[in-house]
Each structure stands twice: as structure tokens, then as C-alpha cells.
């Protein structure tokens, strides 16, 4: 929808916007992504230049990087190695340019950081990403924790570091290369392919006045080479440049794309470098792309993609599956995994970035031969990646684990973990563009109760406002918003309204007026006049969230006395924050507009949406000192977004293909540090039929953020509208989500402390099973629940992979499957395969209610799935679900463990709690009303708690016993031991 409008000239828009809107809506169902609106690498000057450089390297026999470290400049002090990096090709010796500054930092988390910047550039290169992305100044490794092993005969400097001295970094000076080794095995290699390239800031050269006889174009096409002739005199020989070499000089200054010109006043300033994951064939991460979990090759023979993966936050209308085009969010984090190692990198840059992926062929030989060759293979298997950014400084973190959990923790210690969400926000959300008026809201709300379907949040899209003026209401449609929210609130339900970053230019609109008075809008390239462009409200301005004054002012808009009609149960949806600008290049804001501090937008583009998200979360947190956690959903994202709320995957389509795409997309986003994410259930564009909608609900209940949403032009599709059997099937799916809320909430708490993903790729739970490394059509929720969504029409059987050597239990009928291996499993219309892994304990609440709030005093069920040793473990986390009191230790965290026939429950004491609070007192008394014990090899005969005997009933299900213990009279707040035999 958005990009359809993007191609209409602003001048005409004012008069025709309504009819265009209507036409656009009608077309929305039939059209697809407009690829021509978005650049390919060859249309992006710096990407093309850096790729050409990679081609030159490939074509040149014995290619060696021209970069060298000046060995005499190297200093290692307090965990930081510094030195001078010289390009021996560019900087004729003795050089007239200062060398590049090289830094290697060893961190106290065992991570490492590599930085390359210009020394004394003609203007400073932008280095501010760290100020907004890193949560705190981190600690360096202490001098005792690393050891300089000296230089070998080739001048390679070796430093050993890490808690167990497991890591080694080898720095080669000529050519410049860095190798990170884990236990002596090369794992992450920088500039091993010699693709490091660094465009220095320069003055634009005025075109030379041609001298007589000088051929036009000769200057650009040849380089003079100075040689000495036999007589010892210097002569100049002109060398013809190859086509690739000519490409290195293209589009250095002004650059055109369609009708847009990027003025690039600072000229070229891009850089690129190769990062090799040695011994590793699968790499993951760098969202957001509509593609597979294991990244595909973009270079080399048989590469499925021809363009690199692109990171540039864009509003892509009806995006297509299976391609590396940029989407709404960017996280330059990549994790590589093999049976033997796991490592990751974070390329901390918020400018446009492209990443090529090239895979070394895997060794396909089997048997003894492969064993003999295994040593060699381990060295030759590799994924080579090439990272290219338009501006800023090269700033890279390397995480060597050694486990995934270590990597998630190391990465999270820099960019933060997910904020613990409000409990309601992990329940079900009902959204549509648009719920038309207050009566519509009341009817939809009542519909849920009539059909006995729980839901927590009703959403209002842009039409609820007065002419797309955010923080206002269309008074004819929503005459009494406070009453509306209060009526939802009596049932424990909330409301979310949309607030976008474009502000309608209108002197009578209070936000627009205050913004102008405070001078908080993004500026044109002249640095003084306000930028204006076109978005939903027509002519609009964009708030400059880089201005601290703008952030505070924006946050203040959420206080109840400013946002008239808002209440404590109203939360926020931040959309269009890439930012989407209908009249701009690639439907976004031009790169040469200026932010506070004279920062060109090109440096911070991928962070803009996050700055907006963060200011909004700040607003909700501080509105009238309610001590309430915020809830803000954002479409654009970057590394660190997890600190501010949830994200979703934007404008997907009501098609089977998009249902299938959602799993790899959400898994990728989650492992890149943003676990609270979802895809529009049902598909945004178009109208799903009943089968697709039902299958989408069955899958969507396993998205961390679970919201149904629909385009303005799609048919109404509230869960009961298709009638039976679909209403029952959807009700059953949503209720299943609600029964598992205690398990989900516990996973969110873990994510908020450890930085772990919530839905997890199979390989993170089974890191040694190569069969799962490329798997993204099934996944784990935590480490306990396996989900395989049905993503094709008319499917009644699914081929499920049961990893590991333990059993798996169907969560509905407790039937048993034995791993490892694939098995066809029935997946009739009312069910998708979902299994609990043996060895886990899952807490549930099984009483159907209207909303999650209404369940808050309900007792628990524990489903205990015993492994072959008769053991299992799990946790339950509970707090008040809405305030920040948990930070003071006001929560209950209970660990359950079974071994030797005893289920023990132990409260984990909080370090910050100051005694019993009213919450812990009340919640600590909540009962465990039922235990379901799966996987016993014989029926349990006797269950006791202390000297009390408790009733148990067992039945045989598919060769294994399901034993139910009712009312063992234990609570979550008091430790207990329950014995069974
Ligand atoms: C684009 C968003 O992606 C979509 O979810 C929303 O409904 C429309 N903007 C209208 O606000």
C-alpha cells in the first residue's frame, strides 16, 4: 500500500490522495513487490565498488591484501592492542596520509572487538552508533587474564585469552590478517581473503582542464606507473584499467536512483572486509530477510542468490519469499555453527550494509575415506562472508562462545537483553486496519466472550485518529475513548493505538506546532530547513530522535494529560519507522538529510526506528509515574531493539508461502537478540480461506508475539466468522496458548536475564546433530517443546524429526515418539505436531478464562516428562506481570527437578528481595493442582508428600504410562519433595 503511493508526485497528492488510496487498496490483493523501487547491489555505488574489489581479488592469482600493520607501532596495554594500518598500494611510501588506526580490544566477557578508523580524517567519520547501541561501557580483560605469546619468525603476534585460556588471536602484519582460534582451531578469520578496503574521506577534485592532446576520459581510465629507464631516468607508463578497476571509481559522489539524486556531499566513505567462519558450513542471522534460517550463498558457483543480503530498513510492500532484499529491520549479527564449533560476529554499523555469503563445498565422501580426510575437511570447510558498509567506522565484535548460550550472553552483555514484558502482551492480540468505531470495538470484544475465546488486547490502526494526527481521536467514531478502554479493562483487557513518527504538517495540530516551536524535525541537506515528505497524513515532518530534546518532548506526549483519552490500559504501536516516506527514494527518507549534531542520515538510517521505539517506551514508562512496564510494538528494528519492546515482520500476505516463511524469519530474528517477535496471523494483505486462517492460528500460538492483523481491504476474519469446525479449532489453538502462558512467561524471564532466544532453532538444542543444522520448518519453544507448523493446504500428515535419543510426548494426547529420526505424524485439521521433550517439566494453567489477567489466581499443572533415566527439570517464574517491582526481587522463581523418584521444588532466593511482599505472599500460596507424569515405565503405585499419601491414576498410552496426581496440596511458594514409586 505504502509504496504504491510513493510513486505519485507530491504536488498532485493533496487532491487525489483519497482516490489513490481506494485504488491502491483494490490493487493490494493482486499486486506483488515492486522490485524496481529498491536498489540491487549494482545500483548502489559503494556495494558495486566493494564487490568489484572482491572480483579483482578473485581474478588475481596470488592476491594479497595491500593492508599491512606497521609492526613497530603495535602496543598492547590493559587489554587493548593498538597500531597503524597502512595500505601499501594506495599510500606511496613514505606516505603523505596518516595510517588507519587499528585497535583490538579483549573484553572481560571473553569477546573481542576490532576497530579500524581513519586517523585525522578531513572530517570525523561517524562513530556514534556505540553510544545508542551499547548498554554500558564494558570491561576489558585484566592483564592477568591474557598472555602475549610473542611474535614468530613471520611477525605473527599471538595472544591467548579467555577464562580457560581457550581463545587465541593471531595478528599477522603483512599482509594484515587476524585469526581467532578456539582451543587451537581456527574459527573466525578476518581479512583472510584480503578483501579489506577502506575509502578515505577526501575533497572532491574539480575536473581537470584538458591539456592539448590529452584524450577525454584518459584520466579516469589509466593510472600512471612510474618506472626508471635504462639511463636511470623516471618515465611514466600509462596502464589501461580493467573494467573491474574502473568500477572501483564509479559513483563516488552524486548518485542517482530513479528520479532521486543522493548528493553525497562527503563523497565515498565505504569500507568492506571479509570474515571467514572456518570449519563451519552453516551461518545464521543478519535479519531481516524473507529467507531461510541457514543463510544461502550469494557468491560462488551454484549460489542461489545473485545479490548480497542487504541491511537497510525499508517499507517493502508485499515482500516476496526466498530472497535477500532488505526489509523493515536490520541486525548485523551473524552466528556460525558446526558440530565442533559455534562463533558469532556483530558488525556494529547502522549505515546501509550488504553481506555476501560464499560456501566452501562440503565434503560429501562418507565412510573411512571421510574419516581419513576429516582433518583436512575440518580445515577446508568454511563459510566466507564479505561485509560492506556505506559509512562510519569498522567496528566488529567477535564471540567465540564456546557454546551458544555463552554467545547469547556475551552479545547481550553489550546490546542488552529483552525487556521483561507485561504479562498481557504475551497473550493473544486482536488487530485489524481498522476497527471502525466504538460500537465495532464493543461488538468484537463481545464476540470473543460469546464464542468463549480468550483474548487480551484490541488494537486500533491509523483510522482511529483525527486525520492521521497521532495522539488524537476521530471524535465521530470514538467519542468516548476513556470509557471504551475502561470497559475492556473490567475484563482484564487492554487497548493499543498506533502512533507513527511522521507528523502531519498542520499549524492547528498541537504536536505539529510544538515540534516546530521546539525545532525538533529532521533537516534538509542544507542543515537548516525542515525536511518534509509524504506519508499517511499527506505532507509530513519527521521527528529527529537524535535530538535529546526531541526524545524527552516525544516521551512527554504519552502522559495522560497530554494524550487525551488515554488510560493506564492503553499501549502503543510504532509503525512506519524505517522511516517510510512515500515520496522518498526507496520509499524512505533521503540519505543526505541531517540530524541533530550535523549527522548525515546515511550514518544512522538503520537505527532511526529504534530511536523512535526507545523514546516511545520511555514515554509509556514515565507517564504519570505508574511504575508500569511499557508495551510498544515496532516495525523497524536494529541491534538493541529488544530493550524497548516487541517487533513484527510487517506486511506479509495471506498465503501459504508466507505462513511457511514466518518460522525461519522469527527464528532468525530471535537468535539475533530480539526474541519478542511475531508475524501477522492470517497474513496482512489479502483474505485467507478458513483452512489457511486456522493453520495460521495453530502456528501463531507458538510465535512469541501472537497477534492477528488484517489489511483495510481484506475481509473480516475474527476467529468465529468462518463458522464450524473452524471456530472450535481456532478456539482450541488460542486456549492452548493461554494454558502455556506460565511456560512462555518463564522463558521471557530467562531471555531477559540470559539473552536467550525464546523460540529456538533445532541446532541450538541439538548442536551435534547435523541433520538439524539447516532445519527451519520445525523448532523448539525453549528447550522443552517441539513445534512443526502445517504450512501447506490439505496436509493431514507431517514428517517430523525427533532429535536426540530420548522420547517425545504429544502435548495433547501424550502419545509417545522415540528419537532420533523422521516420522510421519498425523496432523488433521484440528492439530499440528507439538511435542514435549523427555527430561523437561512444563508449567501450565488449564482453566479457560477470558483473558490472561483473569487467570492470575489460578492454580498450576506441571507436566513432567521423564527421560530414560527417570529424570526431568523445569522452572516457573511469576511476578505481578505489570510493574517493575521484580527488579527489587518481588517475584517467585521455582526450580523443579526429578531424580531418584523424587520431584523436588525449590524456590530460588532473589538477591534483591527484602522479605515477603504482598505479591509473593499471595502468589506463593497458589496451588499446583495437578501433576501429569509422562514416561514412567511402570504405573506409579504410591505418591507421597512427607507422610501424606496422594492419589495417583495411571493409564497406558502407546507403550508408556501417563500418571495423573490430583491435588497434591503443594504450592509454588513453599519448597516440597514429592516421592513416587
Ligand atoms: C503498515 C503496517 O505494516 C500495517 O500493519 C498497518 O496496518 C498499516 N501500515 C496502516 O497503519
PDB file of C-alpha atoms in Angstrom, residues 638-850:
ATOM      1  CA  UNK A 638      18.154  -2.809  14.994  1.00  0.00           C
ATOM      2  CA  UNK A 639      20.508  -4.459  17.473  1.00  0.00           C
ATOM      3  CA  UNK A 640      19.288  -3.394  20.915  1.00  0.00           C
ATOM      4  CA  UNK A 641      15.603  -3.078  19.980  1.00  0.00           C
ATOM      5  CA  UNK A 642      14.862  -5.870  22.460  1.00  0.00           C
ATOM      6  CA  UNK A 643      15.318  -3.367  25.297  1.00  0.00           C
ATOM      7  CA  UNK A 644      12.268  -1.401  24.149  1.00  0.00           C
ATOM      8  CA  UNK A 645       9.623  -3.959  23.211  1.00  0.00           C
ATOM      9  CA  UNK A 646       8.347  -6.282  20.542  1.00  0.00           C
ATOM     10  CA  UNK A 647       8.594  -6.272  16.749  1.00  0.00           C
ATOM     11  CA  UNK A 648       6.643  -7.946  13.968  1.00  0.00           C
ATOM     12  CA  UNK A 649       7.512  -8.924  10.428  1.00  0.00           C
ATOM     13  CA  UNK A 650       5.426  -6.245   8.708  1.00  0.00           C
ATOM     14  CA  UNK A 651       3.175  -6.588   5.718  1.00  0.00           C
ATOM     15  CA  UNK A 652       3.059 -10.292   4.955  1.00  0.00           C
ATOM     16  CA  UNK A 653       0.477 -11.882   2.689  1.00  0.00           C
ATOM     17  CA  UNK A 654      -2.423 -14.230   3.374  1.00  0.00           C
ATOM     18  CA  UNK A 655      -0.745 -17.103   1.527  1.00  0.00           C
ATOM     19  CA  UNK A 656       0.650 -20.498   2.457  1.00  0.00           C
ATOM     20  CA  UNK A 657       4.081 -19.320   1.350  1.00  0.00           C
ATOM     21  CA  UNK A 658       4.039 -16.507   3.911  1.00  0.00           C
ATOM     22  CA  UNK A 659       2.845 -18.826   6.658  1.00  0.00           C
ATOM     23  CA  UNK A 660       5.855 -21.009   5.866  1.00  0.00           C
ATOM     24  CA  UNK A 661       8.213 -18.011   5.805  1.00  0.00           C
ATOM     25  CA  UNK A 662       7.215 -16.855   9.277  1.00  0.00           C
ATOM     26  CA  UNK A 663       9.102 -19.635  11.111  1.00  0.00           C
ATOM     27  CA  UNK A 664      12.572 -19.038   9.606  1.00  0.00           C
ATOM     28  CA  UNK A 665      12.105 -15.266   9.862  1.00  0.00           C
ATOM     29  CA  UNK A 666      11.156 -15.353  13.541  1.00  0.00           C
ATOM     30  CA  UNK A 667      13.858 -17.892  14.395  1.00  0.00           C
ATOM     31  CA  UNK A 668      16.453 -15.673  12.733  1.00  0.00           C
ATOM     32  CA  UNK A 669      15.278 -12.511  14.482  1.00  0.00           C
ATOM     33  CA  UNK A 670      15.197 -14.355  17.807  1.00  0.00           C
ATOM     34  CA  UNK A 671      18.705 -15.723  17.606  1.00  0.00           C
ATOM     35  CA  UNK A 672      19.912 -12.248  16.666  1.00  0.00           C
ATOM     36  CA  UNK A 673      18.892 -10.978  20.103  1.00  0.00           C
ATOM     37  CA  UNK A 674      15.266  -9.916  19.529  1.00  0.00           C
ATOM     38  CA  UNK A 675      13.163 -12.753  20.916  1.00  0.00           C
ATOM     39  CA  UNK A 676       9.855 -10.880  21.257  1.00  0.00           C
ATOM     40  CA  UNK A 677       8.654 -11.072  17.673  1.00  0.00           C
ATOM     41  CA  UNK A 678       5.692 -12.264  15.646  1.00  0.00           C
ATOM     42  CA  UNK A 679       4.161 -12.347  12.176  1.00  0.00           C
ATOM     43  CA  UNK A 680       0.632 -11.140  11.376  1.00  0.00           C
ATOM     44  CA  UNK A 681      -1.544 -14.201  11.931  1.00  0.00           C
ATOM     45  CA  UNK A 682      -3.752 -14.758   8.894  1.00  0.00           C
ATOM     46  CA  UNK A 683      -1.469 -12.679   6.665  1.00  0.00           C
ATOM     47  CA  UNK A 684      -1.866  -8.899   6.289  1.00  0.00           C
ATOM     48  CA  UNK A 685      -2.666  -8.494   2.592  1.00  0.00           C
ATOM     49  CA  UNK A 686      -5.478 -10.490   1.047  1.00  0.00           C
ATOM     50  CA  UNK A 687      -8.064 -12.737   2.599  1.00  0.00           C
ATOM     51  CA  UNK A 688      -7.168 -16.189   3.884  1.00  0.00           C
ATOM     52  CA  UNK A 689      -9.637 -19.002   3.431  1.00  0.00           C
ATOM     53  CA  UNK A 690     -10.789 -20.845   6.538  1.00  0.00           C
ATOM     54  CA  UNK A 691      -8.152 -23.574   6.250  1.00  0.00           C
ATOM     55  CA  UNK A 692      -5.228 -21.139   5.932  1.00  0.00           C
ATOM     56  CA  UNK A 693      -6.517 -18.969   8.775  1.00  0.00           C
ATOM     57  CA  UNK A 694      -6.932 -21.979  11.073  1.00  0.00           C
ATOM     58  CA  UNK A 695      -3.490 -23.360  10.256  1.00  0.00           C
ATOM     59  CA  UNK A 696      -2.058 -19.891  10.851  1.00  0.00           C
ATOM     60  CA  UNK A 697      -3.598 -19.725  14.325  1.00  0.00           C
ATOM     61  CA  UNK A 698      -2.229 -23.176  15.102  1.00  0.00           C
ATOM     62  CA  UNK A 699       1.244 -21.943  14.123  1.00  0.00           C
ATOM     63  CA  UNK A 700       0.828 -18.414  15.534  1.00  0.00           C
ATOM     64  CA  UNK A 701       0.189 -19.579  19.085  1.00  0.00           C
ATOM     65  CA  UNK A 702       3.877 -20.524  19.050  1.00  0.00           C
ATOM     66  CA  UNK A 703       5.103 -17.067  17.997  1.00  0.00           C
ATOM     67  CA  UNK A 704       6.497 -15.118  20.958  1.00  0.00           C
ATOM     68  CA  UNK A 705       4.340 -12.149  19.889  1.00  0.00           C
ATOM     69  CA  UNK A 706       0.911 -13.507  18.908  1.00  0.00           C
ATOM     70  CA  UNK A 707      -1.286 -11.043  17.021  1.00  0.00           C
ATOM     71  CA  UNK A 708      -3.836 -11.436  14.240  1.00  0.00           C
ATOM     72  CA  UNK A 709      -3.883  -8.479  11.865  1.00  0.00           C
ATOM     73  CA  UNK A 710      -5.504  -7.675   8.535  1.00  0.00           C
ATOM     74  CA  UNK A 711      -5.378  -5.037   5.814  1.00  0.00           C
ATOM     75  CA  UNK A 712      -8.172  -2.486   5.498  1.00  0.00           C
ATOM     76  CA  UNK A 713      -9.323  -4.096   2.283  1.00  0.00           C
ATOM     77  CA  UNK A 714      -9.327  -7.706   3.433  1.00  0.00           C
ATOM     78  CA  UNK A 715     -12.492  -9.476   4.511  1.00  0.00           C
ATOM     79  CA  UNK A 716     -13.333  -9.522   8.198  1.00  0.00           C
ATOM     80  CA  UNK A 717     -11.855 -12.585   9.853  1.00  0.00           C
ATOM     81  CA  UNK A 718     -12.422 -12.508  13.585  1.00  0.00           C
ATOM     82  CA  UNK A 719     -11.883 -16.068  14.860  1.00  0.00           C
ATOM     83  CA  UNK A 720     -15.563 -17.088  14.755  1.00  0.00           C
ATOM     84  CA  UNK A 721     -16.513 -15.724  11.336  1.00  0.00           C
ATOM     85  CA  UNK A 722     -15.866 -18.860   9.295  1.00  0.00           C
ATOM     86  CA  UNK A 723     -18.209 -20.919  11.469  1.00  0.00           C
ATOM     87  CA  UNK A 724     -17.721 -24.550  12.462  1.00  0.00           C
ATOM     88  CA  UNK A 725     -15.497 -26.516  12.579  1.00  0.00           C
ATOM     89  CA  UNK A 726     -13.082 -23.595  12.278  1.00  0.00           C
ATOM     90  CA  UNK A 727     -14.310 -21.642  15.293  1.00  0.00           C
ATOM     91  CA  UNK A 728     -13.737 -24.654  17.512  1.00  0.00           C
ATOM     92  CA  UNK A 729     -10.316 -25.287  16.000  1.00  0.00           C
ATOM     93  CA  UNK A 730      -9.215 -21.681  16.427  1.00  0.00           C
ATOM     94  CA  UNK A 731     -10.651 -21.546  19.958  1.00  0.00           C
ATOM     95  CA  UNK A 732      -8.718 -24.686  20.822  1.00  0.00           C
ATOM     96  CA  UNK A 733      -5.495 -23.174  19.417  1.00  0.00           C
ATOM     97  CA  UNK A 734      -5.834 -19.873  21.300  1.00  0.00           C
ATOM     98  CA  UNK A 735      -6.739 -21.671  24.515  1.00  0.00           C
ATOM     99  CA  UNK A 736      -3.634 -23.813  24.142  1.00  0.00           C
ATOM    100  CA  UNK A 737      -1.569 -20.626  24.083  1.00  0.00           C
ATOM    101  CA  UNK A 738      -3.283 -19.493  27.261  1.00  0.00           C
ATOM    102  CA  UNK A 739      -2.653 -22.804  29.047  1.00  0.00           C
ATOM    103  CA  UNK A 740       1.042 -22.462  28.241  1.00  0.00           C
ATOM    104  CA  UNK A 741       1.370 -18.820  29.357  1.00  0.00           C
ATOM    105  CA  UNK A 742       3.262 -19.707  32.590  1.00  0.00           C
ATOM    106  CA  UNK A 743       5.820 -21.572  30.467  1.00  0.00           C
ATOM    107  CA  UNK A 744       6.122 -18.661  27.993  1.00  0.00           C
ATOM    108  CA  UNK A 745       6.453 -16.099  30.762  1.00  0.00           C
ATOM    109  CA  UNK A 746       9.206 -18.159  32.384  1.00  0.00           C
ATOM    110  CA  UNK A 747      11.029 -18.242  29.037  1.00  0.00           C
ATOM    111  CA  UNK A 748      10.715 -14.460  28.719  1.00  0.00           C
ATOM    112  CA  UNK A 749      12.222 -14.070  32.164  1.00  0.00           C
ATOM    113  CA  UNK A 750      15.127 -16.312  31.154  1.00  0.00           C
ATOM    114  CA  UNK A 751      15.585 -14.280  27.958  1.00  0.00           C
ATOM    115  CA  UNK A 752      15.567 -11.056  29.982  1.00  0.00           C
ATOM    116  CA  UNK A 753      18.477 -12.305  32.075  1.00  0.00           C
ATOM    117  CA  UNK A 754      20.461 -14.547  29.736  1.00  0.00           C
ATOM    118  CA  UNK A 755      19.792 -13.110  26.275  1.00  0.00           C
ATOM    119  CA  UNK A 756      18.498 -16.486  25.065  1.00  0.00           C
ATOM    120  CA  UNK A 757      16.046 -16.797  22.199  1.00  0.00           C
ATOM    121  CA  UNK A 758      12.542 -17.935  23.162  1.00  0.00           C
ATOM    122  CA  UNK A 759      11.717 -19.927  20.078  1.00  0.00           C
ATOM    123  CA  UNK A 760      14.918 -21.747  19.211  1.00  0.00           C
ATOM    124  CA  UNK A 761      16.328 -23.289  16.078  1.00  0.00           C
ATOM    125  CA  UNK A 762      16.748 -27.056  16.446  1.00  0.00           C
ATOM    126  CA  UNK A 763      20.514 -26.730  16.188  1.00  0.00           C
ATOM    127  CA  UNK A 764      20.730 -24.695  19.396  1.00  0.00           C
ATOM    128  CA  UNK A 765      19.138 -27.536  21.376  1.00  0.00           C
ATOM    129  CA  UNK A 766      20.830 -30.359  19.443  1.00  0.00           C
ATOM    130  CA  UNK A 767      24.156 -28.760  18.491  1.00  0.00           C
ATOM    131  CA  UNK A 768      25.794 -32.017  17.477  1.00  0.00           C
ATOM    132  CA  UNK A 769      23.089 -33.365  15.201  1.00  0.00           C
ATOM    133  CA  UNK A 770      23.976 -32.306  11.663  1.00  0.00           C
ATOM    134  CA  UNK A 771      20.521 -33.342  10.438  1.00  0.00           C
ATOM    135  CA  UNK A 772      19.046 -30.233  12.078  1.00  0.00           C
ATOM    136  CA  UNK A 773      21.576 -27.562  11.067  1.00  0.00           C
ATOM    137  CA  UNK A 774      19.563 -26.444   8.068  1.00  0.00           C
ATOM    138  CA  UNK A 775      16.149 -27.175   9.600  1.00  0.00           C
ATOM    139  CA  UNK A 776      13.671 -24.312   9.874  1.00  0.00           C
ATOM    140  CA  UNK A 777      10.285 -25.907   9.318  1.00  0.00           C
ATOM    141  CA  UNK A 778      10.199 -27.128  12.910  1.00  0.00           C
ATOM    142  CA  UNK A 779      11.640 -25.556  16.021  1.00  0.00           C
ATOM    143  CA  UNK A 780      11.740 -25.573  19.804  1.00  0.00           C
ATOM    144  CA  UNK A 781       9.927 -23.318  22.260  1.00  0.00           C
ATOM    145  CA  UNK A 782      12.536 -23.080  24.989  1.00  0.00           C
ATOM    146  CA  UNK A 783      14.309 -26.406  25.280  1.00  0.00           C
ATOM    147  CA  UNK A 784      11.118 -28.306  26.031  1.00  0.00           C
ATOM    148  CA  UNK A 785       8.521 -28.055  23.268  1.00  0.00           C
ATOM    149  CA  UNK A 786       8.878 -29.061  19.639  1.00  0.00           C
ATOM    150  CA  UNK A 787       6.567 -27.422  17.075  1.00  0.00           C
ATOM    151  CA  UNK A 788       6.067 -28.301  13.448  1.00  0.00           C
ATOM    152  CA  UNK A 789       3.523 -25.957  11.854  1.00  0.00           C
ATOM    153  CA  UNK A 790       1.428 -27.208   8.939  1.00  0.00           C
ATOM    154  CA  UNK A 791       2.165 -24.788   6.112  1.00  0.00           C
ATOM    155  CA  UNK A 792       0.535 -26.433   3.097  1.00  0.00           C
ATOM    156  CA  UNK A 793      -3.069 -26.861   2.165  1.00  0.00           C
ATOM    157  CA  UNK A 794      -4.794 -30.249   2.558  1.00  0.00           C
ATOM    158  CA  UNK A 795      -1.942 -31.710   4.576  1.00  0.00           C
ATOM    159  CA  UNK A 796      -3.020 -34.316   7.136  1.00  0.00           C
ATOM    160  CA  UNK A 797       0.356 -35.869   7.822  1.00  0.00           C
ATOM    161  CA  UNK A 798       3.646 -34.149   8.664  1.00  0.00           C
ATOM    162  CA  UNK A 799       7.132 -35.513   8.526  1.00  0.00           C
ATOM    163  CA  UNK A 800       8.583 -34.614  11.931  1.00  0.00           C
ATOM    164  CA  UNK A 801      12.183 -35.013  13.019  1.00  0.00           C
ATOM    165  CA  UNK A 802      12.559 -36.276  16.588  1.00  0.00           C
ATOM    166  CA  UNK A 803      16.078 -35.343  17.590  1.00  0.00           C
ATOM    167  CA  UNK A 804      18.135 -36.950  20.326  1.00  0.00           C
ATOM    168  CA  UNK A 805      17.861 -40.380  21.863  1.00  0.00           C
ATOM    169  CA  UNK A 806      15.018 -39.609  24.214  1.00  0.00           C
ATOM    170  CA  UNK A 807      11.243 -39.811  23.925  1.00  0.00           C
ATOM    171  CA  UNK A 808       8.863 -37.075  22.857  1.00  0.00           C
ATOM    172  CA  UNK A 809       5.283 -36.743  24.157  1.00  0.00           C
ATOM    173  CA  UNK A 810       2.386 -35.279  22.161  1.00  0.00           C
ATOM    174  CA  UNK A 811       1.173 -32.362  24.290  1.00  0.00           C
ATOM    175  CA  UNK A 812      -2.499 -33.191  23.710  1.00  0.00           C
ATOM    176  CA  UNK A 813      -2.876 -36.960  23.885  1.00  0.00           C
ATOM    177  CA  UNK A 814       0.550 -37.791  25.403  1.00  0.00           C
ATOM    178  CA  UNK A 815       1.284 -40.376  22.724  1.00  0.00           C
ATOM    179  CA  UNK A 816       4.980 -41.167  22.528  1.00  0.00           C
ATOM    180  CA  UNK A 817       7.621 -40.956  19.806  1.00  0.00           C
ATOM    181  CA  UNK A 818      11.172 -42.151  20.144  1.00  0.00           C
ATOM    182  CA  UNK A 819      14.128 -40.183  18.753  1.00  0.00           C
ATOM    183  CA  UNK A 820      16.241 -39.967  16.715  1.00  0.00           C
ATOM    184  CA  UNK A 821      14.710 -39.960  13.264  1.00  0.00           C
ATOM    185  CA  UNK A 822      11.987 -38.708  10.971  1.00  0.00           C
ATOM    186  CA  UNK A 823       8.447 -39.978  11.321  1.00  0.00           C
ATOM    187  CA  UNK A 824       5.158 -39.232   9.578  1.00  0.00           C
ATOM    188  CA  UNK A 825       2.786 -37.873  12.180  1.00  0.00           C
ATOM    189  CA  UNK A 826      -0.934 -37.275  11.771  1.00  0.00           C
ATOM    190  CA  UNK A 827      -1.766 -33.593  11.541  1.00  0.00           C
ATOM    191  CA  UNK A 828      -5.530 -33.489  10.959  1.00  0.00           C
ATOM    192  CA  UNK A 829      -7.303 -30.143  10.605  1.00  0.00           C
ATOM    193  CA  UNK A 830      -7.558 -29.621  14.361  1.00  0.00           C
ATOM    194  CA  UNK A 831      -3.949 -30.341  15.233  1.00  0.00           C
ATOM    195  CA  UNK A 832      -0.335 -29.676  14.334  1.00  0.00           C
ATOM    196  CA  UNK A 833       2.517 -31.801  15.728  1.00  0.00           C
ATOM    197  CA  UNK A 834       3.627 -30.378  19.093  1.00  0.00           C
ATOM    198  CA  UNK A 835       5.684 -32.491  21.473  1.00  0.00           C
ATOM    199  CA  UNK A 836       7.261 -32.174  24.882  1.00  0.00           C
ATOM    200  CA  UNK A 837      10.803 -33.476  25.151  1.00  0.00           C
ATOM    201  CA  UNK A 838      11.600 -36.131  27.734  1.00  0.00           C
ATOM    202  CA  UNK A 839      13.626 -34.659  30.576  1.00  0.00           C
ATOM    203  CA  UNK A 840      11.602 -31.443  30.868  1.00  0.00           C
ATOM    204  CA  UNK A 841       8.909 -30.035  33.159  1.00  0.00           C
ATOM    205  CA  UNK A 842       6.388 -27.573  31.704  1.00  0.00           C
ATOM    206  CA  UNK A 843       4.196 -25.397  33.963  1.00  0.00           C
ATOM    207  CA  UNK A 844       0.665 -24.701  32.724  1.00  0.00           C
ATOM    208  CA  UNK A 845      -2.657 -23.212  33.788  1.00  0.00           C
ATOM    209  CA  UNK A 846      -5.540 -25.180  32.410  1.00  0.00           C
ATOM    210  CA  UNK A 847      -8.714 -23.273  33.266  1.00  0.00           C
ATOM    211  CA  UNK A 848     -10.130 -21.419  30.266  1.00  0.00           C
ATOM    212  CA  UNK A 849     -10.740 -17.728  31.039  1.00  0.00           C
ATOM    213  CA  UNK A 850     -11.466 -14.528  29.125  1.00  0.00           C
TER     214      UNK A 850
END
